[in-house]
Amino acid sequence: MELPAPPWQRPAKVKPVRRQLSQESVVDAALRVLDKEGLDAVTMRRVAQELETGAASLYVHVANKDELHRLILDRVSGEIPLPEPDPERWEEQIKQLLRDSVQVFASHPGVAQIAMADIPSGPNALRMMECMLSLLRMGGLPDQVAAWAGDLLGLFVPASALEATLFQNNDRSTPGEIAEWTAQFRGYLAALPADRFPTLVALAGPMTTGDGHERFEFKLDVLLSGLVAVARRTS
């Protein structure tokens, strides 16, 4: 039987066990901060607070905030499902790859800004680029067209994701609010002086029709049809 400690003796202080840090755990914490508070909050100090440690301890695993952003981007890029390239289905596969990419980026507001500010070069981003370029070549696009198309589509994804997250984070986030704002904007265009803005007035209706899904699918069709047309012209 264990004896009780004498009442005049102070019990030893129990030191909290410090969490073992790694690059993976730092990125995990940074992604949590990003999802909860946005990109501006992702600083070395704030991530250190999330990990209940000092900022200096993070620099053992991550060089600086820029590298942390690149690691976040690559982690999120790894969430994008990649198809097994099929020459018979290359066009639909690349469309689905773009849909999935935009959806994943939009689920982590702030990642789109990172992608547009740097050239993705992590292993997950490289696998995605390899898949995309392989699909473009399978579609018969010449190498130069495929290479430049990869750049074009690489900008299209974060731009589309950024647009989606902007609507999520302002006062037009619900379908009703979006419909109300759209009606106001349509009315504004229609009320412009027709002698100065005849085309805007004429297109006030068409410019404000269609939901985000319809517009996104239209963009995909235009992009892919345009690439095929360029490939035929240059081959």
mmCIF file of C-alpha atoms in Angstrom:
data_model
loop_
_atom_site.group_PDB
_atom_site.id
_atom_site.type_symbol
_atom_site.label_atom_id
_atom_site.label_comp_id
_atom_site.label_asym_id
_atom_site.label_seq_id
_atom_site.Cartn_x
_atom_site.Cartn_y
_atom_site.Cartn_z
ATOM 1 C CA MET A 1 0.000 0.000 0.000
ATOM 2 C CA GLU A 2 1.408 3.373 -0.998
ATOM 3 C CA LEU A 3 1.874 5.780 1.897
ATOM 4 C CA PRO A 4 0.413 9.290 1.702
ATOM 5 C CA ALA A 5 2.841 12.173 1.348
ATOM 6 C CA PRO A 6 3.510 14.151 4.525
ATOM 7 C CA PRO A 7 1.366 17.321 4.517
ATOM 8 C CA TRP A 8 4.393 19.589 5.020
ATOM 9 C CA GLN A 9 6.038 18.386 1.807
ATOM 10 C CA ARG A 10 5.201 20.186 -1.431
ATOM 11 C CA PRO A 11 4.313 17.874 -4.287
ATOM 12 C CA ALA A 12 6.635 18.022 -7.276
ATOM 13 C CA LYS A 13 5.363 20.118 -10.171
ATOM 14 C CA VAL A 14 4.272 18.065 -13.114
ATOM 15 C CA LYS A 15 5.734 19.503 -16.298
ATOM 16 C CA PRO A 16 3.458 19.329 -19.316
ATOM 17 C CA VAL A 17 4.675 17.003 -22.020
ATOM 18 C CA ARG A 18 5.701 19.044 -25.038
ATOM 19 C CA ARG A 19 4.339 17.969 -28.368
ATOM 20 C CA GLN A 20 6.979 16.708 -30.761
ATOM 21 C CA LEU A 21 7.128 19.053 -33.719
ATOM 22 C CA SER A 22 7.680 18.029 -37.305
ATOM 23 C CA GLN A 23 7.186 19.713 -40.641
ATOM 24 C CA GLU A 24 3.973 17.739 -41.028
ATOM 25 C CA SER A 25 2.562 18.906 -37.690
ATOM 26 C CA VAL A 26 3.488 22.512 -38.479
ATOM 27 C CA VAL A 27 1.647 22.320 -41.809
ATOM 28 C CA ASP A 28 -1.319 20.645 -40.080
ATOM 29 C CA ALA A 29 -1.531 23.559 -37.652
ATOM 30 C CA ALA A 30 -1.088 26.144 -40.400
ATOM 31 C CA LEU A 31 -3.925 24.588 -42.385
ATOM 32 C CA ARG A 32 -6.198 24.696 -39.334
ATOM 33 C CA VAL A 33 -5.434 28.392 -38.893
ATOM 34 C CA LEU A 34 -6.026 29.011 -42.597
ATOM 35 C CA ASP A 35 -9.405 27.281 -42.594
ATOM 36 C CA LYS A 36 -10.575 29.047 -39.422
ATOM 37 C CA GLU A 37 -9.096 32.523 -39.806
ATOM 38 C CA GLY A 38 -7.942 33.022 -43.400
ATOM 39 C CA LEU A 39 -4.599 33.448 -45.127
ATOM 40 C CA ASP A 40 -3.622 36.708 -43.417
ATOM 41 C CA ALA A 41 -3.658 34.905 -40.071
ATOM 42 C CA VAL A 42 -1.134 32.283 -41.187
ATOM 43 C CA THR A 43 2.012 33.693 -39.598
ATOM 44 C CA MET A 44 4.800 31.842 -37.848
ATOM 45 C CA ARG A 45 3.710 33.340 -34.539
ATOM 46 C CA ARG A 46 0.050 32.396 -34.958
ATOM 47 C CA VAL A 47 0.898 28.844 -36.037
ATOM 48 C CA ALA A 48 3.210 28.538 -33.032
ATOM 49 C CA GLN A 49 0.315 29.583 -30.793
ATOM 50 C CA GLU A 50 -1.816 26.883 -32.392
ATOM 51 C CA LEU A 51 0.894 24.370 -31.466
ATOM 52 C CA GLU A 52 1.366 25.868 -27.983
ATOM 53 C CA THR A 53 5.026 26.585 -28.583
ATOM 54 C CA GLY A 54 7.297 29.475 -29.466
ATOM 55 C CA ALA A 55 7.751 30.750 -32.998
ATOM 56 C CA ALA A 56 11.487 30.033 -32.882
ATOM 57 C CA SER A 57 10.837 26.287 -32.630
ATOM 58 C CA LEU A 58 9.049 26.318 -35.983
ATOM 59 C CA TYR A 59 12.107 27.483 -37.894
ATOM 60 C CA VAL A 60 13.752 24.101 -37.349
ATOM 61 C CA HIS A 61 11.127 22.621 -39.662
ATOM 62 C CA VAL A 62 10.056 25.544 -41.889
ATOM 63 C CA ALA A 63 12.401 28.250 -43.169
ATOM 64 C CA ASN A 64 9.895 31.123 -43.200
ATOM 65 C CA LYS A 65 6.300 32.083 -43.924
ATOM 66 C CA ASP A 66 6.811 31.834 -47.684
ATOM 67 C CA GLU A 67 7.924 28.231 -47.388
ATOM 68 C CA LEU A 68 5.009 27.541 -45.061
ATOM 69 C CA HIS A 69 2.631 28.871 -47.713
ATOM 70 C CA ARG A 70 4.225 26.633 -50.346
ATOM 71 C CA LEU A 71 3.875 23.620 -48.066
ATOM 72 C CA ILE A 72 0.209 24.436 -47.444
ATOM 73 C CA LEU A 73 -0.387 24.686 -51.186
ATOM 74 C CA ASP A 74 1.224 21.328 -51.808
ATOM 75 C CA ARG A 75 -0.678 19.682 -48.965
ATOM 76 C CA VAL A 76 -3.980 20.921 -50.386
ATOM 77 C CA SER A 77 -2.929 19.912 -53.908
ATOM 78 C CA GLY A 78 -2.613 16.378 -52.572
ATOM 79 C CA GLU A 79 -6.370 16.351 -51.863
ATOM 80 C CA ILE A 80 -7.173 16.587 -55.582
ATOM 81 C CA PRO A 81 -8.128 13.175 -57.037
ATOM 82 C CA LEU A 82 -6.098 12.371 -60.135
ATOM 83 C CA PRO A 83 -7.519 10.163 -62.895
ATOM 84 C CA GLU A 84 -5.669 7.382 -64.650
ATOM 85 C CA PRO A 85 -5.164 9.072 -68.041
ATOM 86 C CA ASP A 86 -7.300 7.510 -70.762
ATOM 87 C CA PRO A 87 -6.760 8.683 -74.375
ATOM 88 C CA GLU A 88 -10.402 7.904 -75.188
ATOM 89 C CA ARG A 89 -11.692 10.137 -72.401
ATOM 90 C CA TRP A 90 -8.997 12.797 -72.155
ATOM 91 C CA GLU A 91 -11.340 15.797 -72.583
ATOM 92 C CA GLU A 92 -13.861 14.722 -69.951
ATOM 93 C CA GLN A 93 -11.034 13.673 -67.634
ATOM 94 C CA ILE A 94 -9.334 17.047 -67.800
ATOM 95 C CA LYS A 95 -12.649 18.812 -67.249
ATOM 96 C CA GLN A 96 -13.259 16.698 -64.148
ATOM 97 C CA LEU A 97 -9.712 17.342 -62.960
ATOM 98 C CA LEU A 98 -10.345 21.082 -63.223
ATOM 99 C CA ARG A 99 -13.700 20.774 -61.436
ATOM 100 C CA ASP A 100 -12.115 18.809 -58.596
ATOM 101 C CA SER A 101 -9.166 21.207 -58.375
ATOM 102 C CA VAL A 102 -11.395 24.266 -58.050
ATOM 103 C CA GLN A 103 -13.578 22.531 -55.470
ATOM 104 C CA VAL A 104 -10.578 21.534 -53.337
ATOM 105 C CA PHE A 105 -8.962 24.969 -53.535
ATOM 106 C CA ALA A 106 -12.258 26.689 -52.700
ATOM 107 C CA SER A 107 -12.656 24.475 -49.615
ATOM 108 C CA HIS A 108 -9.522 26.111 -48.161
ATOM 109 C CA PRO A 109 -10.022 29.881 -48.636
ATOM 110 C CA GLY A 110 -6.640 31.516 -49.136
ATOM 111 C CA VAL A 111 -4.972 28.680 -51.003
ATOM 112 C CA ALA A 112 -5.972 30.227 -54.326
ATOM 113 C CA GLN A 113 -4.004 33.378 -53.482
ATOM 114 C CA ILE A 114 -0.943 31.280 -52.666
ATOM 115 C CA ALA A 115 -1.232 29.422 -55.967
ATOM 116 C CA MET A 116 -1.472 32.653 -57.947
ATOM 117 C CA ALA A 117 1.544 34.186 -56.219
ATOM 118 C CA ASP A 118 4.020 31.361 -56.801
ATOM 119 C CA ILE A 119 4.828 28.509 -59.162
ATOM 120 C CA PRO A 120 3.691 25.262 -57.481
ATOM 121 C CA SER A 121 6.698 22.964 -57.254
ATOM 122 C CA GLY A 122 5.946 20.497 -54.447
ATOM 123 C CA PRO A 123 5.549 16.761 -55.102
ATOM 124 C CA ASN A 124 1.740 16.807 -55.049
ATOM 125 C CA ALA A 125 1.554 19.821 -57.352
ATOM 126 C CA LEU A 126 4.027 18.186 -59.728
ATOM 127 C CA ARG A 127 1.911 15.014 -59.867
ATOM 128 C CA MET A 128 -1.124 17.096 -60.734
ATOM 129 C CA MET A 129 0.791 18.978 -63.447
ATOM 130 C CA GLU A 130 2.089 15.685 -64.850
ATOM 131 C CA CYS A 131 -1.466 14.344 -65.044
ATOM 132 C CA MET A 132 -2.825 17.496 -66.679
ATOM 133 C CA LEU A 133 -0.072 17.731 -69.286
ATOM 134 C CA SER A 134 -0.358 14.019 -70.050
ATOM 135 C CA LEU A 135 -4.068 14.425 -70.736
ATOM 136 C CA LEU A 136 -3.451 17.408 -73.009
ATOM 137 C CA ARG A 137 -0.874 15.480 -75.032
ATOM 138 C CA MET A 138 -3.243 12.515 -75.264
ATOM 139 C CA GLY A 139 -5.748 14.900 -76.813
ATOM 140 C CA GLY A 140 -3.345 15.504 -79.671
ATOM 141 C CA LEU A 141 -2.141 18.921 -78.591
ATOM 142 C CA PRO A 142 1.394 19.670 -79.826
ATOM 143 C CA ASP A 143 3.969 19.970 -77.072
ATOM 144 C CA GLN A 144 4.171 23.760 -77.210
ATOM 145 C CA VAL A 145 0.389 24.134 -77.114
ATOM 146 C CA ALA A 146 0.127 21.608 -74.268
ATOM 147 C CA ALA A 147 2.836 23.400 -72.283
ATOM 148 C CA TRP A 148 1.213 26.814 -72.599
ATOM 149 C CA ALA A 149 -2.225 25.311 -72.012
ATOM 150 C CA GLY A 150 -0.940 23.889 -68.742
ATOM 151 C CA ASP A 151 0.027 27.409 -67.710
ATOM 152 C CA LEU A 152 -3.389 28.741 -68.750
ATOM 153 C CA LEU A 153 -5.306 26.058 -66.858
ATOM 154 C CA GLY A 154 -2.993 26.462 -63.878
ATOM 155 C CA LEU A 155 -4.181 30.071 -63.626
ATOM 156 C CA PHE A 156 -7.808 29.209 -64.356
ATOM 157 C CA VAL A 157 -8.089 26.931 -61.308
ATOM 158 C CA PRO A 158 -7.062 29.383 -58.559
ATOM 159 C CA ALA A 159 -8.888 32.263 -60.272
ATOM 160 C CA SER A 160 -12.127 30.252 -60.283
ATOM 161 C CA ALA A 161 -11.581 29.110 -56.691
ATOM 162 C CA LEU A 162 -10.876 32.672 -55.589
ATOM 163 C CA GLU A 163 -14.099 33.860 -57.203
ATOM 164 C CA ALA A 164 -16.033 31.132 -55.381
ATOM 165 C CA THR A 165 -14.528 31.986 -51.992
ATOM 166 C CA LEU A 166 -15.182 35.698 -52.438
ATOM 167 C CA PHE A 167 -18.900 34.962 -52.620
ATOM 168 C CA GLN A 168 -18.612 32.729 -49.554
ATOM 169 C CA ASN A 169 -17.038 35.481 -47.477
ATOM 170 C CA ASN A 170 -19.210 38.497 -48.228
ATOM 171 C CA ASP A 171 -22.839 39.506 -47.754
ATOM 172 C CA ARG A 172 -23.922 37.642 -50.902
ATOM 173 C CA SER A 173 -23.292 34.098 -49.707
ATOM 174 C CA THR A 174 -26.807 32.593 -49.784
ATOM 175 C CA PRO A 175 -28.810 31.882 -52.958
ATOM 176 C CA GLY A 176 -31.383 34.478 -51.939
ATOM 177 C CA GLU A 177 -28.753 37.162 -51.352
ATOM 178 C CA ILE A 178 -27.048 36.361 -54.655
ATOM 179 C CA ALA A 179 -30.377 36.550 -56.503
ATOM 180 C CA GLU A 180 -31.187 39.891 -54.877
ATOM 181 C CA TRP A 181 -27.786 41.363 -55.753
ATOM 182 C CA THR A 182 -28.018 40.016 -59.316
ATOM 183 C CA ALA A 183 -31.407 41.668 -59.798
ATOM 184 C CA GLN A 184 -30.024 44.955 -58.495
ATOM 185 C CA PHE A 185 -27.030 44.759 -60.816
ATOM 186 C CA ARG A 186 -29.251 43.881 -63.790
ATOM 187 C CA GLY A 187 -31.441 46.879 -63.027
ATOM 188 C CA TYR A 188 -28.398 49.106 -62.730
ATOM 189 C CA LEU A 189 -27.082 48.053 -66.145
ATOM 190 C CA ALA A 190 -30.492 48.398 -67.774
ATOM 191 C CA ALA A 191 -30.825 51.931 -66.377
ATOM 192 C CA LEU A 192 -27.554 53.188 -67.848
ATOM 193 C CA PRO A 193 -27.812 55.878 -70.549
ATOM 194 C CA ALA A 194 -28.414 53.868 -73.730
ATOM 195 C CA ASP A 195 -26.755 56.494 -75.908
ATOM 196 C CA ARG A 196 -23.459 56.053 -74.028
ATOM 197 C CA PHE A 197 -23.627 52.351 -73.124
ATOM 198 C CA PRO A 198 -25.853 50.714 -75.761
ATOM 199 C CA THR A 199 -24.216 47.288 -75.534
ATOM 200 C CA LEU A 200 -24.290 47.107 -71.732
ATOM 201 C CA VAL A 201 -27.956 48.055 -71.730
ATOM 202 C CA ALA A 202 -28.764 45.493 -74.441
ATOM 203 C CA LEU A 203 -26.903 42.711 -72.628
ATOM 204 C CA ALA A 204 -28.111 43.524 -69.101
ATOM 205 C CA GLY A 205 -30.260 40.378 -69.130
ATOM 206 C CA PRO A 206 -27.807 37.884 -70.663
ATOM 207 C CA MET A 207 -24.940 39.187 -68.510
ATOM 208 C CA THR A 208 -26.824 38.402 -65.307
ATOM 209 C CA THR A 209 -28.321 35.006 -66.141
ATOM 210 C CA GLY A 210 -27.005 31.582 -65.176
ATOM 211 C CA ASP A 211 -25.684 30.336 -61.856
ATOM 212 C CA GLY A 212 -22.077 29.703 -60.917
ATOM 213 C CA HIS A 213 -22.198 26.086 -62.087
ATOM 214 C CA GLU A 214 -23.543 26.986 -65.535
ATOM 215 C CA ARG A 215 -20.968 29.720 -65.983
ATOM 216 C CA PHE A 216 -18.126 27.446 -64.865
ATOM 217 C CA GLU A 217 -19.150 24.704 -67.293
ATOM 218 C CA PHE A 218 -19.328 27.307 -70.072
ATOM 219 C CA LYS A 219 -15.762 28.364 -69.269
ATOM 220 C CA LEU A 220 -14.594 24.750 -69.394
ATOM 221 C CA ASP A 221 -16.200 24.218 -72.795
ATOM 222 C CA VAL A 222 -14.687 27.413 -74.192
ATOM 223 C CA LEU A 223 -11.222 26.590 -72.850
ATOM 224 C CA LEU A 224 -11.135 23.030 -74.148
ATOM 225 C CA SER A 225 -12.745 23.865 -77.493
ATOM 226 C CA GLY A 226 -10.292 26.705 -77.936
ATOM 227 C CA LEU A 227 -7.317 24.489 -77.161
ATOM 228 C CA VAL A 228 -8.481 21.880 -79.653
ATOM 229 C CA ALA A 229 -8.942 24.594 -82.296
ATOM 230 C CA VAL A 230 -5.456 25.980 -81.659
ATOM 231 C CA ALA A 231 -3.995 22.470 -81.839
ATOM 232 C CA ARG A 232 -5.622 21.879 -85.229
ATOM 233 C CA ARG A 233 -4.413 25.212 -86.542
ATOM 234 C CA THR A 234 -0.819 24.639 -85.468
ATOM 235 C CA SER A 235 -0.512 20.960 -86.374
#
